Amino acid sequence: MTTTKGLEGVVATQSAISSIIDDTLTYVGYDIDDLANNASFEEVIYLLWHQRLPKTDELAELKQQLADNMAVPQGVLDQFKMFPIDQVHPMSALRTAVSSLGLYDEKAEDMSEEANYEKAIKLQAKVATIVTAFSRIRKGLEPIAPKPELGYAANFLYMLNGDEPEEIAIEAFDKALVLHADHELNASTFTARVCVATLSDIYSGVTAAIGALKGPLHGGANEQVMKMLMEIGEEEKVESYIREKLDNKEKIMGFGHRVYRNGDPRAKHLREMSKRLTALRGEEKWYNMSTKIEGIVTGEKKLPPNVDFYSASVYHSLGIDHDLFTPIFAVSRFSGWIAHILEQYSNNRLIRPRADYVGPGMQKYVPIDQR
């Protein structure tokens, strides 16, 4: 056996969902640039789940199904009010709430293809409501019911803030959802597949994935990027702050990616959206600071920004609380997790790798009074 730390370079399965080849990300063969510029998030959900783009009636049906299933059981919402709100990270709340959803689904243990697709719709619909409801409840506000006539991205922003969002906000958020929807066998997706490969239910698979996404080396990076920008505060402080970090060999969040050699192809879309949104809000400094940081880090370390770096200033410009950045990542990535879970179910084999043992050799048990 050969050992590869972090499974880097190991091909663990075959998949028809997404690919990263020569720094090009595709969903079912469609270049991410093409989808980011043209497709809605709902189209991408359908694409990932069905391996083709929807026709007009199919897209309308999916939108209706999502709208019809956004309501969350009251018991799930009530538990938020029991949490120590000032201590709970929204990702922890999301993890608990999604797990709880399975308790209210009479088909939770039904492993038929039809039942699993129904659960897929419910999960994708309800995750938006869970994240926005928690955000409001922890502020002492009541959750807002979705509007059936709004699309997925617009409904999320509406349920979060209570006002119907402007078109540029919808465009920015929808584009971010498209860009984050899937990313081959990333840590959380692999976690989901390992979980359901035991034939555990879809709620368990998604809950496991949320746990993996919560870490700062995966989904938590964009929150850390905004924390860094806030610590710097002003454009003229960028140079000294970043150079001190580099001199101390500290990691700058939002740069580099294990699977890309020449840069994350998703980053440029959020870079442009950050430029537009910060200018619209009169807060260009966040974009200007980000470009200065990019210039230094990429120039010094040859590390280009990844998708997390500019998503931070985009979400901030949309008025989203910083600790909601990772849950929003999850809202999008539910589509990819579910696609991989359904694919795993369709051609399943238990995922059970081996470990290269490096501990002591054969030992003899010694009675406790002789140790």
Short mmCIF file of C-alpha atoms in Angstrom, two decimals:
data_model
loop_
_atom_site.label_atom_id
_atom_site.label_comp_id
_atom_site.label_asym_id
_atom_site.label_seq_id
_atom_site.Cartn_x
_atom_site.Cartn_y
_atom_site.Cartn_z
CA MET A 1 0.00 0.00 0.00
CA THR A 2 1.06 3.58 -0.64
CA THR A 3 0.08 6.39 1.69
CA THR A 4 -1.10 9.77 0.43
CA LYS A 5 -1.60 12.38 3.13
CA GLY A 6 -5.02 13.98 2.84
CA LEU A 7 -5.79 11.55 -0.01
CA GLU A 8 -4.26 14.11 -2.36
CA GLY A 9 -4.28 12.81 -5.92
CA VAL A 10 -6.25 9.68 -5.00
CA VAL A 11 -9.17 8.88 -7.32
CA ALA A 12 -11.86 7.50 -5.02
CA THR A 13 -14.82 7.02 -7.37
CA GLN A 14 -16.32 7.71 -10.77
CA SER A 15 -18.88 10.51 -11.04
CA ALA A 16 -20.90 12.21 -13.77
CA ILE A 17 -21.70 15.31 -11.72
CA SER A 18 -18.75 17.70 -11.88
CA SER A 19 -15.13 17.73 -12.95
CA ILE A 20 -11.96 19.76 -12.48
CA ILE A 21 -9.64 19.20 -15.45
CA ASP A 22 -6.79 21.55 -16.41
CA ASP A 23 -8.12 24.25 -14.06
CA THR A 24 -11.56 24.12 -15.70
CA LEU A 25 -14.57 23.40 -13.50
CA THR A 26 -17.61 21.89 -15.17
CA TYR A 27 -21.02 20.76 -13.97
CA VAL A 28 -22.12 17.78 -16.07
CA GLY A 29 -19.83 19.02 -18.83
CA TYR A 30 -20.94 22.67 -18.75
CA ASP A 31 -18.14 25.15 -18.09
CA ILE A 32 -18.68 27.09 -14.88
CA ASP A 33 -18.16 30.36 -16.76
CA ASP A 34 -21.03 29.49 -19.10
CA LEU A 35 -23.32 28.61 -16.20
CA ALA A 36 -22.34 31.60 -14.05
CA ASN A 37 -23.10 33.97 -16.91
CA ASN A 38 -26.33 32.37 -18.09
CA ALA A 39 -27.95 29.86 -15.73
CA SER A 40 -30.14 30.38 -12.68
CA PHE A 41 -29.47 28.43 -9.50
CA GLU A 42 -32.66 26.42 -10.04
CA GLU A 43 -31.39 25.36 -13.47
CA VAL A 44 -28.15 24.24 -11.86
CA ILE A 45 -30.00 22.23 -9.22
CA TYR A 46 -31.88 20.41 -11.98
CA LEU A 47 -28.69 19.91 -13.97
CA LEU A 48 -26.82 18.36 -11.05
CA TRP A 49 -29.71 16.08 -10.08
CA HIS A 50 -30.74 14.99 -13.59
CA GLN A 51 -27.49 15.38 -15.56
CA ARG A 52 -29.17 17.67 -18.08
CA LEU A 53 -30.57 21.18 -18.20
CA PRO A 54 -34.33 21.46 -17.69
CA LYS A 55 -36.92 22.35 -20.29
CA THR A 56 -39.27 25.25 -19.57
CA ASP A 57 -41.98 23.13 -17.96
CA GLU A 58 -39.45 21.11 -15.96
CA LEU A 59 -37.85 24.24 -14.56
CA ALA A 60 -41.25 25.68 -13.66
CA GLU A 61 -42.15 22.43 -11.89
CA LEU A 62 -38.91 22.44 -9.89
CA LYS A 63 -39.42 26.06 -8.86
CA GLN A 64 -42.95 25.24 -7.74
CA GLN A 65 -41.78 22.19 -5.79
CA LEU A 66 -39.14 24.24 -3.99
CA ALA A 67 -41.63 26.99 -3.17
CA ASP A 68 -44.17 24.46 -1.90
CA ASN A 69 -41.66 22.82 0.46
CA MET A 70 -39.94 25.79 2.07
CA ALA A 71 -41.99 25.67 5.27
CA VAL A 72 -40.07 24.18 8.21
CA PRO A 73 -41.75 22.22 11.04
CA GLN A 74 -42.50 24.52 13.97
CA GLY A 75 -40.64 22.17 16.29
CA VAL A 76 -37.42 22.78 14.38
CA LEU A 77 -37.86 26.54 14.68
CA ASP A 78 -38.82 26.33 18.36
CA GLN A 79 -35.56 24.61 19.23
CA PHE A 80 -33.64 27.69 18.05
CA LYS A 81 -35.20 29.64 20.90
CA MET A 82 -33.79 27.11 23.37
CA PHE A 83 -30.19 27.49 22.19
CA PRO A 84 -27.67 29.68 24.06
CA ILE A 85 -27.93 32.15 21.19
CA ASP A 86 -24.88 34.22 22.11
CA GLN A 87 -22.69 31.09 21.92
CA VAL A 88 -24.09 29.17 18.95
CA HIS A 89 -22.47 29.49 15.54
CA PRO A 90 -25.07 29.38 12.75
CA MET A 91 -23.33 26.32 11.26
CA SER A 92 -23.91 24.44 14.50
CA ALA A 93 -27.54 25.50 14.48
CA LEU A 94 -27.87 24.42 10.84
CA ARG A 95 -26.28 21.05 11.57
CA THR A 96 -28.73 20.40 14.41
CA ALA A 97 -31.79 21.67 12.52
CA VAL A 98 -31.13 19.60 9.39
CA SER A 99 -30.67 16.49 11.50
CA SER A 100 -33.95 17.30 13.25
CA LEU A 101 -35.79 17.56 9.93
CA GLY A 102 -35.46 13.81 9.54
CA LEU A 103 -37.51 13.30 12.69
CA TYR A 104 -40.50 15.02 11.07
CA ASP A 105 -40.35 13.18 7.74
CA GLU A 106 -42.46 10.04 7.63
CA LYS A 107 -40.41 8.86 4.65
CA ALA A 108 -37.04 9.46 6.30
CA GLU A 109 -36.21 5.73 6.28
CA ASP A 110 -37.80 5.00 2.89
CA MET A 111 -34.84 4.33 0.58
CA SER A 112 -36.83 4.12 -2.66
CA GLU A 113 -35.68 6.34 -5.52
CA GLU A 114 -38.97 8.25 -5.45
CA ALA A 115 -38.82 8.89 -1.69
CA ASN A 116 -35.20 10.02 -1.85
CA TYR A 117 -36.02 12.52 -4.60
CA GLU A 118 -38.90 13.88 -2.50
CA LYS A 119 -36.49 14.30 0.40
CA ALA A 120 -34.01 16.01 -1.90
CA ILE A 121 -36.62 18.64 -2.80
CA LYS A 122 -37.56 19.12 0.85
CA LEU A 123 -33.96 19.54 1.98
CA GLN A 124 -33.01 22.00 -0.75
CA ALA A 125 -36.15 24.04 -0.11
CA LYS A 126 -36.01 24.05 3.68
CA VAL A 127 -32.31 24.86 4.13
CA ALA A 128 -32.93 28.43 2.96
CA THR A 129 -35.71 28.83 5.51
CA ILE A 130 -33.63 27.33 8.31
CA VAL A 131 -30.69 29.68 7.79
CA THR A 132 -32.83 32.81 7.48
CA ALA A 133 -35.12 31.83 10.38
CA PHE A 134 -32.18 31.26 12.72
CA SER A 135 -30.70 34.59 11.74
CA ARG A 136 -33.92 36.38 12.65
CA ILE A 137 -34.78 34.41 15.78
CA ARG A 138 -31.40 35.09 17.37
CA LYS A 139 -32.10 38.81 16.90
CA GLY A 140 -35.48 38.53 18.58
CA LEU A 141 -37.37 38.72 15.29
CA GLU A 142 -39.98 36.37 13.89
CA PRO A 143 -39.18 34.24 10.82
CA ILE A 144 -40.61 35.46 7.53
CA ALA A 145 -42.57 33.10 5.30
CA PRO A 146 -41.34 32.80 1.71
CA LYS A 147 -43.19 34.33 -1.22
CA PRO A 148 -44.10 31.66 -3.80
CA GLU A 149 -43.67 34.11 -6.69
CA LEU A 150 -40.02 34.79 -5.87
CA GLY A 151 -37.12 32.69 -7.12
CA TYR A 152 -34.82 30.82 -4.77
CA ALA A 153 -32.15 33.53 -4.43
CA ALA A 154 -34.71 36.32 -4.08
CA ASN A 155 -36.68 34.36 -1.49
CA PHE A 156 -33.59 33.79 0.62
CA LEU A 157 -32.78 37.50 0.74
CA TYR A 158 -36.44 38.35 1.39
CA MET A 159 -36.75 35.87 4.26
CA LEU A 160 -33.49 37.18 5.70
CA ASN A 161 -34.26 40.91 5.64
CA GLY A 162 -38.01 41.26 5.18
CA ASP A 163 -37.73 43.42 2.05
CA GLU A 164 -37.88 42.26 -1.53
CA PRO A 165 -34.30 42.59 -2.81
CA GLU A 166 -33.18 44.76 -5.68
CA GLU A 167 -32.23 43.12 -8.96
CA ILE A 168 -28.46 43.48 -8.54
CA ALA A 169 -28.67 41.79 -5.14
CA ILE A 170 -30.66 38.90 -6.62
CA GLU A 171 -28.18 38.62 -9.50
CA ALA A 172 -25.18 38.60 -7.16
CA PHE A 173 -26.64 36.07 -4.76
CA ASP A 174 -27.91 33.79 -7.51
CA LYS A 175 -24.48 33.85 -9.16
CA ALA A 176 -22.81 32.99 -5.84
CA LEU A 177 -25.18 30.03 -5.41
CA VAL A 178 -24.34 28.78 -8.91
CA LEU A 179 -20.60 29.08 -8.28
CA HIS A 180 -20.71 27.18 -4.98
CA ALA A 181 -23.13 24.44 -6.03
CA ASP A 182 -20.64 21.62 -6.53
CA HIS A 183 -16.91 21.03 -6.61
CA GLU A 184 -16.17 17.37 -7.31
CA LEU A 185 -14.97 15.33 -4.29
CA ASN A 186 -14.31 18.15 -1.85
CA ALA A 187 -14.15 17.28 1.85
CA SER A 188 -17.85 17.73 2.63
CA THR A 189 -19.05 15.94 -0.51
CA PHE A 190 -16.74 13.02 0.18
CA THR A 191 -18.03 12.95 3.75
CA ALA A 192 -21.61 12.78 2.49
CA ARG A 193 -20.78 9.92 0.15
CA VAL A 194 -18.92 7.97 2.83
CA CYS A 195 -21.92 8.34 5.13
CA VAL A 196 -24.61 7.23 2.71
CA ALA A 197 -22.42 4.45 1.31
CA THR A 198 -23.38 2.60 4.50
CA LEU A 199 -26.99 3.01 3.24
CA SER A 200 -27.68 5.58 5.92
CA ASP A 201 -30.49 8.03 5.07
CA ILE A 202 -30.13 11.27 3.13
CA TYR A 203 -30.64 13.41 6.26
CA SER A 204 -27.63 11.72 7.86
CA GLY A 205 -25.55 12.26 4.72
CA VAL A 206 -26.28 15.97 4.51
CA THR A 207 -25.78 16.46 8.26
CA ALA A 208 -22.38 14.78 8.02
CA ALA A 209 -21.48 17.07 5.12
CA ILE A 210 -22.44 20.17 7.13
CA GLY A 211 -20.06 19.06 9.86
CA ALA A 212 -17.21 18.84 7.35
CA LEU A 213 -18.06 22.18 5.72
CA LYS A 214 -17.99 23.94 9.09
CA GLY A 215 -14.20 23.83 9.32
CA PRO A 216 -12.16 26.93 8.40
CA LEU A 217 -10.08 24.96 5.89
CA HIS A 218 -13.22 24.26 3.89
CA GLY A 219 -16.40 26.34 4.10
CA GLY A 220 -15.32 28.66 6.90
CA ALA A 221 -12.72 30.47 4.82
CA ASN A 222 -14.92 33.30 3.53
CA GLU A 223 -15.96 34.25 7.06
CA GLN A 224 -12.28 34.42 8.00
CA VAL A 225 -11.57 36.60 4.95
CA MET A 226 -14.13 39.18 6.10
CA LYS A 227 -12.74 39.04 9.61
CA MET A 228 -9.33 39.88 8.16
CA LEU A 229 -10.72 42.79 6.14
CA MET A 230 -12.43 44.17 9.23
CA GLU A 231 -9.22 43.86 11.26
CA ILE A 232 -7.29 45.81 8.60
CA GLY A 233 -10.02 48.44 8.46
CA GLU A 234 -8.51 50.88 5.96
CA GLU A 235 -6.80 50.64 2.59
CA GLU A 236 -3.56 52.27 3.76
CA LYS A 237 -3.09 49.55 6.39
CA VAL A 238 -3.21 46.64 3.94
CA GLU A 239 0.49 46.59 3.06
CA SER A 240 1.84 46.45 6.62
CA TYR A 241 -0.81 43.98 7.83
CA ILE A 242 -0.32 41.46 5.04
CA ARG A 243 3.47 41.70 4.99
CA GLU A 244 3.56 41.07 8.74
CA LYS A 245 1.40 37.98 8.23
CA LEU A 246 3.67 36.74 5.45
CA ASP A 247 6.82 37.43 7.48
CA ASN A 248 5.35 35.38 10.34
CA LYS A 249 4.42 32.62 7.85
CA GLU A 250 0.75 32.92 8.81
CA LYS A 251 -1.89 31.61 6.42
CA ILE A 252 -3.84 34.23 4.47
CA MET A 253 -7.35 32.85 4.08
CA GLY A 254 -8.95 32.83 0.64
CA PHE A 255 -5.82 32.07 -1.38
CA GLY A 256 -4.69 28.95 -3.18
CA HIS A 257 -6.52 25.71 -3.77
CA ARG A 258 -5.29 22.14 -3.78
CA VAL A 259 -6.86 21.23 -7.13
CA TYR A 260 -6.04 24.38 -9.13
CA ARG A 261 -2.58 25.24 -10.42
CA ASN A 262 -3.32 28.54 -12.12
CA GLY A 263 -6.21 29.87 -10.08
CA ASP A 264 -9.80 29.15 -9.14
CA PRO A 265 -12.01 29.82 -12.22
CA ARG A 266 -14.91 30.88 -9.98
CA ALA A 267 -13.04 33.73 -8.32
CA LYS A 268 -13.21 36.19 -11.22
CA HIS A 269 -17.02 36.20 -11.23
CA LEU A 270 -17.23 37.19 -7.59
CA ARG A 271 -14.39 39.66 -8.04
CA GLU A 272 -16.45 41.53 -10.62
CA MET A 273 -19.59 41.31 -8.50
CA SER A 274 -17.66 42.64 -5.49
CA LYS A 275 -16.53 45.61 -7.57
CA ARG A 276 -20.10 46.40 -8.65
CA LEU A 277 -21.77 45.89 -5.28
CA THR A 278 -19.24 47.78 -3.16
CA ALA A 279 -19.45 50.72 -5.56
CA LEU A 280 -23.24 50.67 -5.38
CA ARG A 281 -23.14 50.67 -1.58
CA GLY A 282 -20.50 53.39 -1.40
CA GLU A 283 -18.10 50.96 0.29
CA GLU A 284 -15.48 50.56 -2.42
CA LYS A 285 -12.81 50.20 0.24
CA TRP A 286 -13.65 46.53 0.74
CA TYR A 287 -13.05 45.80 -2.93
CA ASN A 288 -9.97 48.03 -3.06
CA MET A 289 -8.51 46.38 0.03
CA SER A 290 -9.18 42.96 -1.46
CA THR A 291 -7.40 43.78 -4.71
CA LYS A 292 -4.41 45.13 -2.79
CA ILE A 293 -4.24 41.97 -0.71
CA GLU A 294 -4.50 39.89 -3.88
CA GLY A 295 -1.65 41.84 -5.47
CA ILE A 296 0.66 41.25 -2.51
CA VAL A 297 -0.16 37.60 -1.80
CA THR A 298 -0.24 36.52 -5.44
CA GLY A 299 2.92 38.49 -6.16
CA GLU A 300 4.83 37.16 -3.17
CA LYS A 301 3.49 33.62 -2.82
CA LYS A 302 2.23 32.94 -6.36
CA LEU A 303 -1.13 32.02 -4.81
CA PRO A 304 -4.17 33.39 -6.67
CA PRO A 305 -7.45 33.99 -4.81
CA ASN A 306 -10.03 31.23 -4.59
CA VAL A 307 -13.83 31.48 -4.62
CA ASP A 308 -13.95 32.34 -0.91
CA PHE A 309 -11.87 35.50 -1.14
CA TYR A 310 -14.23 37.82 -3.04
CA SER A 311 -17.41 36.12 -1.85
CA ALA A 312 -16.69 37.72 1.54
CA SER A 313 -17.05 41.31 0.30
CA VAL A 314 -20.01 40.31 -1.90
CA TYR A 315 -21.97 38.90 1.04
CA HIS A 316 -20.95 41.83 3.25
CA SER A 317 -22.26 44.25 0.61
CA LEU A 318 -25.56 42.37 0.62
CA GLY A 319 -25.90 43.15 4.33
CA ILE A 320 -25.43 39.56 5.41
CA ASP A 321 -24.01 38.83 8.87
CA HIS A 322 -20.48 37.50 8.60
CA ASP A 323 -21.12 34.31 10.50
CA LEU A 324 -23.81 33.43 7.95
CA PHE A 325 -21.29 33.20 5.12
CA THR A 326 -20.59 29.50 5.66
CA PRO A 327 -24.27 28.55 6.09
CA ILE A 328 -24.92 30.30 2.77
CA PHE A 329 -22.17 28.16 1.26
CA ALA A 330 -24.15 25.18 2.60
CA VAL A 331 -27.42 26.46 1.11
CA SER A 332 -25.79 26.30 -2.31
CA ARG A 333 -23.77 23.14 -1.75
CA PHE A 334 -26.88 21.20 -0.68
CA SER A 335 -27.55 20.87 -4.41
CA GLY A 336 -24.19 19.21 -5.02
CA TRP A 337 -24.28 17.08 -1.87
CA ILE A 338 -27.70 15.76 -2.79
CA ALA A 339 -26.59 15.04 -6.35
CA HIS A 340 -23.65 13.00 -5.06
CA ILE A 341 -25.79 11.22 -2.47
CA LEU A 342 -28.31 10.19 -5.13
CA GLU A 343 -25.47 9.06 -7.40
CA GLN A 344 -23.92 7.05 -4.56
CA TYR A 345 -27.23 5.32 -3.87
CA SER A 346 -27.63 4.45 -7.56
CA ASN A 347 -24.36 2.49 -7.75
CA ASN A 348 -23.33 1.91 -4.18
CA ARG A 349 -20.32 0.24 -2.64
CA LEU A 350 -19.28 0.71 0.97
CA ILE A 351 -16.38 3.18 1.14
CA ARG A 352 -13.79 1.56 3.38
CA PRO A 353 -10.15 2.57 2.78
CA ARG A 354 -7.17 1.17 4.65
CA ALA A 355 -4.63 2.91 6.89
CA ASP A 356 -0.86 2.58 6.77
CA TYR A 357 -0.12 1.48 10.36
CA VAL A 358 2.90 3.25 11.91
CA GLY A 359 2.43 2.30 15.58
CA PRO A 360 4.40 -0.19 17.73
CA GLY A 361 4.96 -3.76 16.59
CA MET A 362 3.43 -6.85 18.21
CA GLN A 363 3.21 -6.38 21.97
CA LYS A 364 2.28 -8.65 24.89
CA TYR A 365 -0.33 -7.76 27.45
CA VAL A 366 1.23 -6.94 30.87
CA PRO A 367 -0.90 -7.33 34.00
CA ILE A 368 -1.63 -4.02 35.66
CA ASP A 369 0.37 -4.80 38.81
CA GLN A 370 3.51 -5.37 36.69
CA ARG A 371 3.38 -2.16 34.64
#
